[in-house]
PDB file of C-alpha atoms in Angstrom:
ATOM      1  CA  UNK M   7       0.000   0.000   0.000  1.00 60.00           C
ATOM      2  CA  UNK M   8       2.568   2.467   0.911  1.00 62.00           C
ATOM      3  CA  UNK M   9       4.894   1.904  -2.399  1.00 71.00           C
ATOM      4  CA  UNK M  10       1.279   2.101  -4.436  1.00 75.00           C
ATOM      5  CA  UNK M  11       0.844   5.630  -2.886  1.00 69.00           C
ATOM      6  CA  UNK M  12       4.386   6.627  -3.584  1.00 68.00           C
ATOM      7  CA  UNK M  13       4.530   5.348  -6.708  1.00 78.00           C
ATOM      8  CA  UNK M  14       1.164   6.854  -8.098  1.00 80.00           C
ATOM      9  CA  UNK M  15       2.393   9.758 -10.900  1.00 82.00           C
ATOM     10  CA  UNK M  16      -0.797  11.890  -9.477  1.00 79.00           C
ATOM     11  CA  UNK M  17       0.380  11.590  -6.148  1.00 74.00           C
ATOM     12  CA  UNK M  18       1.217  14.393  -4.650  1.00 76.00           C
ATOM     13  CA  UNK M  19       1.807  15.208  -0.511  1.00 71.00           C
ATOM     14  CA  UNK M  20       0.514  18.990  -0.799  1.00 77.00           C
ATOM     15  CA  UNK M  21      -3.214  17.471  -1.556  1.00 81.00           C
ATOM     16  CA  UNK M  22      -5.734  17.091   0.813  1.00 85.00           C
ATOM     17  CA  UNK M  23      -7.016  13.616   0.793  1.00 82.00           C
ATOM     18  CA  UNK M  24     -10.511  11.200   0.851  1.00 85.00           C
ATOM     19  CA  UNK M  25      -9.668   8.035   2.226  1.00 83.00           C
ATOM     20  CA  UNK M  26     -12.430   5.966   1.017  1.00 86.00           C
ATOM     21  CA  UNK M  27     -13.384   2.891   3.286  1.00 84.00           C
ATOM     22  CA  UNK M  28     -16.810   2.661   2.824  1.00 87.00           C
ATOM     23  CA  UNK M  29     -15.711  -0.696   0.235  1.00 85.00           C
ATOM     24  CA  UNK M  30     -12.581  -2.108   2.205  1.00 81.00           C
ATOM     25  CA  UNK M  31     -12.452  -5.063   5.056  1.00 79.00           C
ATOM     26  CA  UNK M  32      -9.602  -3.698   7.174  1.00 73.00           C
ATOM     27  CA  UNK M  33      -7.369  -6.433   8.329  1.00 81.00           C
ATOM     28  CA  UNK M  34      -5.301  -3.941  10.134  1.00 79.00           C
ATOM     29  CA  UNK M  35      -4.289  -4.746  13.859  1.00 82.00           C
ATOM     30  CA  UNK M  36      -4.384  -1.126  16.137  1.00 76.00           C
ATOM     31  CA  UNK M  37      -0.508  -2.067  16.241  1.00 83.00           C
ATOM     32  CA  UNK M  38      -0.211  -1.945  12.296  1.00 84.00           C
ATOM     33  CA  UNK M  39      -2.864   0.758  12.312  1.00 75.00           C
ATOM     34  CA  UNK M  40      -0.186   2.932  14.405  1.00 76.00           C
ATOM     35  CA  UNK M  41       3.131   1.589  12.517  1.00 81.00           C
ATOM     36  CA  UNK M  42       1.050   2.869   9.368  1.00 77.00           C
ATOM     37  CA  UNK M  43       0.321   6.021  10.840  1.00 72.00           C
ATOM     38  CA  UNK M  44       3.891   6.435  11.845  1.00 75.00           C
ATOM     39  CA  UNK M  45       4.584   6.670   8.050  1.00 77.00           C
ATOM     40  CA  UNK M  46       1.990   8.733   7.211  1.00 71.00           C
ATOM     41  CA  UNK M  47       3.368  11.030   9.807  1.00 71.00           C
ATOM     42  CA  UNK M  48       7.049  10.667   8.092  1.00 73.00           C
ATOM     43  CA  UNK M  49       6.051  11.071   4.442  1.00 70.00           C
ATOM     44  CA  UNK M  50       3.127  13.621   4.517  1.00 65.00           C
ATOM     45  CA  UNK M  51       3.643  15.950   7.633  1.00 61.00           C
ATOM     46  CA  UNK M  52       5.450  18.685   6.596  1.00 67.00           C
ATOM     47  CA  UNK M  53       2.372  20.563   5.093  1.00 71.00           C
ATOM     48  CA  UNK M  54      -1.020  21.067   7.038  1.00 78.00           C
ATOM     49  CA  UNK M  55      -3.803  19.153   4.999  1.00 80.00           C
ATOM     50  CA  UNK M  56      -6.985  18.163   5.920  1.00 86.00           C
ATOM     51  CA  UNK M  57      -7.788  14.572   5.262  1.00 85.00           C
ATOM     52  CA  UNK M  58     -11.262  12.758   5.726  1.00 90.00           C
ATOM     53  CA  UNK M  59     -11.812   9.026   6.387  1.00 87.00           C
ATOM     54  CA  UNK M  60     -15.046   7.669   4.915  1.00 90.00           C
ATOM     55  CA  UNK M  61     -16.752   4.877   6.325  1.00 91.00           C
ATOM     56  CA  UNK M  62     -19.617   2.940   5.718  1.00 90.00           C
ATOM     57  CA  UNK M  63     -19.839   0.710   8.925  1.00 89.00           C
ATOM     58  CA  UNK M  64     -18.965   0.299  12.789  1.00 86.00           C
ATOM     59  CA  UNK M  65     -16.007  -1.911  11.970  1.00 82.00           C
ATOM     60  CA  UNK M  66     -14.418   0.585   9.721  1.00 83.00           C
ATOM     61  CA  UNK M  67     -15.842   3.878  12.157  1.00 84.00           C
ATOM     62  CA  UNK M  68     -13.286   1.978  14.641  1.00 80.00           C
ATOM     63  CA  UNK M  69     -10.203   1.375  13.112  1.00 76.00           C
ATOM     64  CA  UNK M  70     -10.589   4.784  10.978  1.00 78.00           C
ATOM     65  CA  UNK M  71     -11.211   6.199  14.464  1.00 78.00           C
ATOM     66  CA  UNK M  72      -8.226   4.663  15.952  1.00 72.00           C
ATOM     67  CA  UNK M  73      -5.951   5.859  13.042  1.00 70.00           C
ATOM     68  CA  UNK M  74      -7.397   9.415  13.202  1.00 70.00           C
ATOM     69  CA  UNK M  75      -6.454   9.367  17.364  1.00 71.00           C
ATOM     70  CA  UNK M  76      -2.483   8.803  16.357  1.00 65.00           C
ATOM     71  CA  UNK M  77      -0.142  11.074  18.378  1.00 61.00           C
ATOM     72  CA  UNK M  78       1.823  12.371  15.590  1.00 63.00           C
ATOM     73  CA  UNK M  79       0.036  14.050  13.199  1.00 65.00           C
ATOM     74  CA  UNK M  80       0.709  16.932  14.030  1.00 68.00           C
ATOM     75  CA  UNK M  81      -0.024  18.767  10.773  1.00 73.00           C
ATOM     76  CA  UNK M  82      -2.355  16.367   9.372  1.00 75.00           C
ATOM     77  CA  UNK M  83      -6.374  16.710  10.268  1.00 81.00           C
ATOM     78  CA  UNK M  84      -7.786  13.602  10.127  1.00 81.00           C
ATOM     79  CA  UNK M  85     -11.457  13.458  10.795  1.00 88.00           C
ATOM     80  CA  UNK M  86     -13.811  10.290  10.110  1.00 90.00           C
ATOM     81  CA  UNK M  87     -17.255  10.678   8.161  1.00 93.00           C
ATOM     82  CA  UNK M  88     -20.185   8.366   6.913  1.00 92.00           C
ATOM     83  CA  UNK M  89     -21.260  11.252   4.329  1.00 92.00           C
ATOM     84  CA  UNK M  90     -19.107  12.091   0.825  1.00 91.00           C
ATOM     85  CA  UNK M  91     -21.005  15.697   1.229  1.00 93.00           C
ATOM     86  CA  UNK M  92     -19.414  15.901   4.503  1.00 94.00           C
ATOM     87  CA  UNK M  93     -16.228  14.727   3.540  1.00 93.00           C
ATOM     88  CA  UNK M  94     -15.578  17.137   0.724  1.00 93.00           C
ATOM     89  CA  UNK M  95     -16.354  20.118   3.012  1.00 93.00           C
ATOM     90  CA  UNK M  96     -13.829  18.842   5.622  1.00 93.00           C
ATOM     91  CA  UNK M  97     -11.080  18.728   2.402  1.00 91.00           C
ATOM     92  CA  UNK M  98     -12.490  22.023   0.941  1.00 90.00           C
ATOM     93  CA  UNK M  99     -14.050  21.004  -1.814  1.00 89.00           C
ATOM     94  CA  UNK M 100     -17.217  22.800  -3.345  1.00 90.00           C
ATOM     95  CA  UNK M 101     -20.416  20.305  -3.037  1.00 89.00           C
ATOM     96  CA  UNK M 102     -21.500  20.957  -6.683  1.00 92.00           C
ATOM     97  CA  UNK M 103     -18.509  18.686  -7.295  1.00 87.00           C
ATOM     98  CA  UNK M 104     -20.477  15.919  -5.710  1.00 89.00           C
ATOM     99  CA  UNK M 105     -21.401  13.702  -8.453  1.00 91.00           C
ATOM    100  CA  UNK M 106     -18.751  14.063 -10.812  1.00 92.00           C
ATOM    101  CA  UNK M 107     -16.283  12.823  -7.701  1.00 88.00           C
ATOM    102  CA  UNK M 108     -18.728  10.115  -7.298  1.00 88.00           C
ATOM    103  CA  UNK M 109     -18.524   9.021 -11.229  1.00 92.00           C
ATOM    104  CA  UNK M 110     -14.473   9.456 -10.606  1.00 88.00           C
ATOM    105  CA  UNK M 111     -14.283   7.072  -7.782  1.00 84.00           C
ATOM    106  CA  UNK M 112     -16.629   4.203  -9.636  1.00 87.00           C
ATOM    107  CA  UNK M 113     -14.361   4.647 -12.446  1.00 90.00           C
ATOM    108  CA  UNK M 114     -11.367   3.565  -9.983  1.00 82.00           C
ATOM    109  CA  UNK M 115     -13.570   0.667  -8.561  1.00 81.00           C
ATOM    110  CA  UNK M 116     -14.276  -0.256 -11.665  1.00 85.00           C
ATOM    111  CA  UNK M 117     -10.353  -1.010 -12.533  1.00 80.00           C
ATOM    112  CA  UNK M 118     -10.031  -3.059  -9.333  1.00 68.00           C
TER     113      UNK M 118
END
């Protein structure tokens, strides 16, 4: 996961950033959750961004949640949501953009 995001060409550390869940069985243990978050902290701290979590159930509320609580972000601010519309006003993004973000992101499920 962590070579994927480095590797991306698009990628870039200034962004702010939707962490989509709502699809995803995390496997993570709260230790790997934290070692994770350690590298977040390492790679993407040096700017303040705003970065939302989205979630689609209590499983994935808890180990976004327990992510989001990490020590060392510092700059980062992490916050977890159950709504895209809420999500894209936490990252500053204009809610007319709704639906062509939603057509973007089952484009990329599409190529999984």
């Amino acid at each position: 996961m962590k070579q994927t995001i480095i590797n991306d060409s698009k990628y870039n550390p200034e962004y702010n950033v939707i962490i989509d869940l709502r699809l995803a069985d995390v496997k993570m243990t709260p230790n790997e959750l934290q070692r994770y978050g350690n590298w977040v902290q390492d790679i993407l701290n040096d700017t303040k961004k705003n970065m939302a979590l989205l979630t689609s159930n209590p499983n994935q509320v808890t180990s976004a949640t327990l992510y989001r609580l990490n020590d060392n972000f510092t700059n980062l601010n992490y916050e977890v949501f159950s709504t895209m519309e809420a999500a894209l006003r936490h990252i500053d993004i204009d809610i007319s953009n709704m639906q062509f973000i939603e057509t973007e992101i089952d484009k990329l499920k599409e190529e999984v």
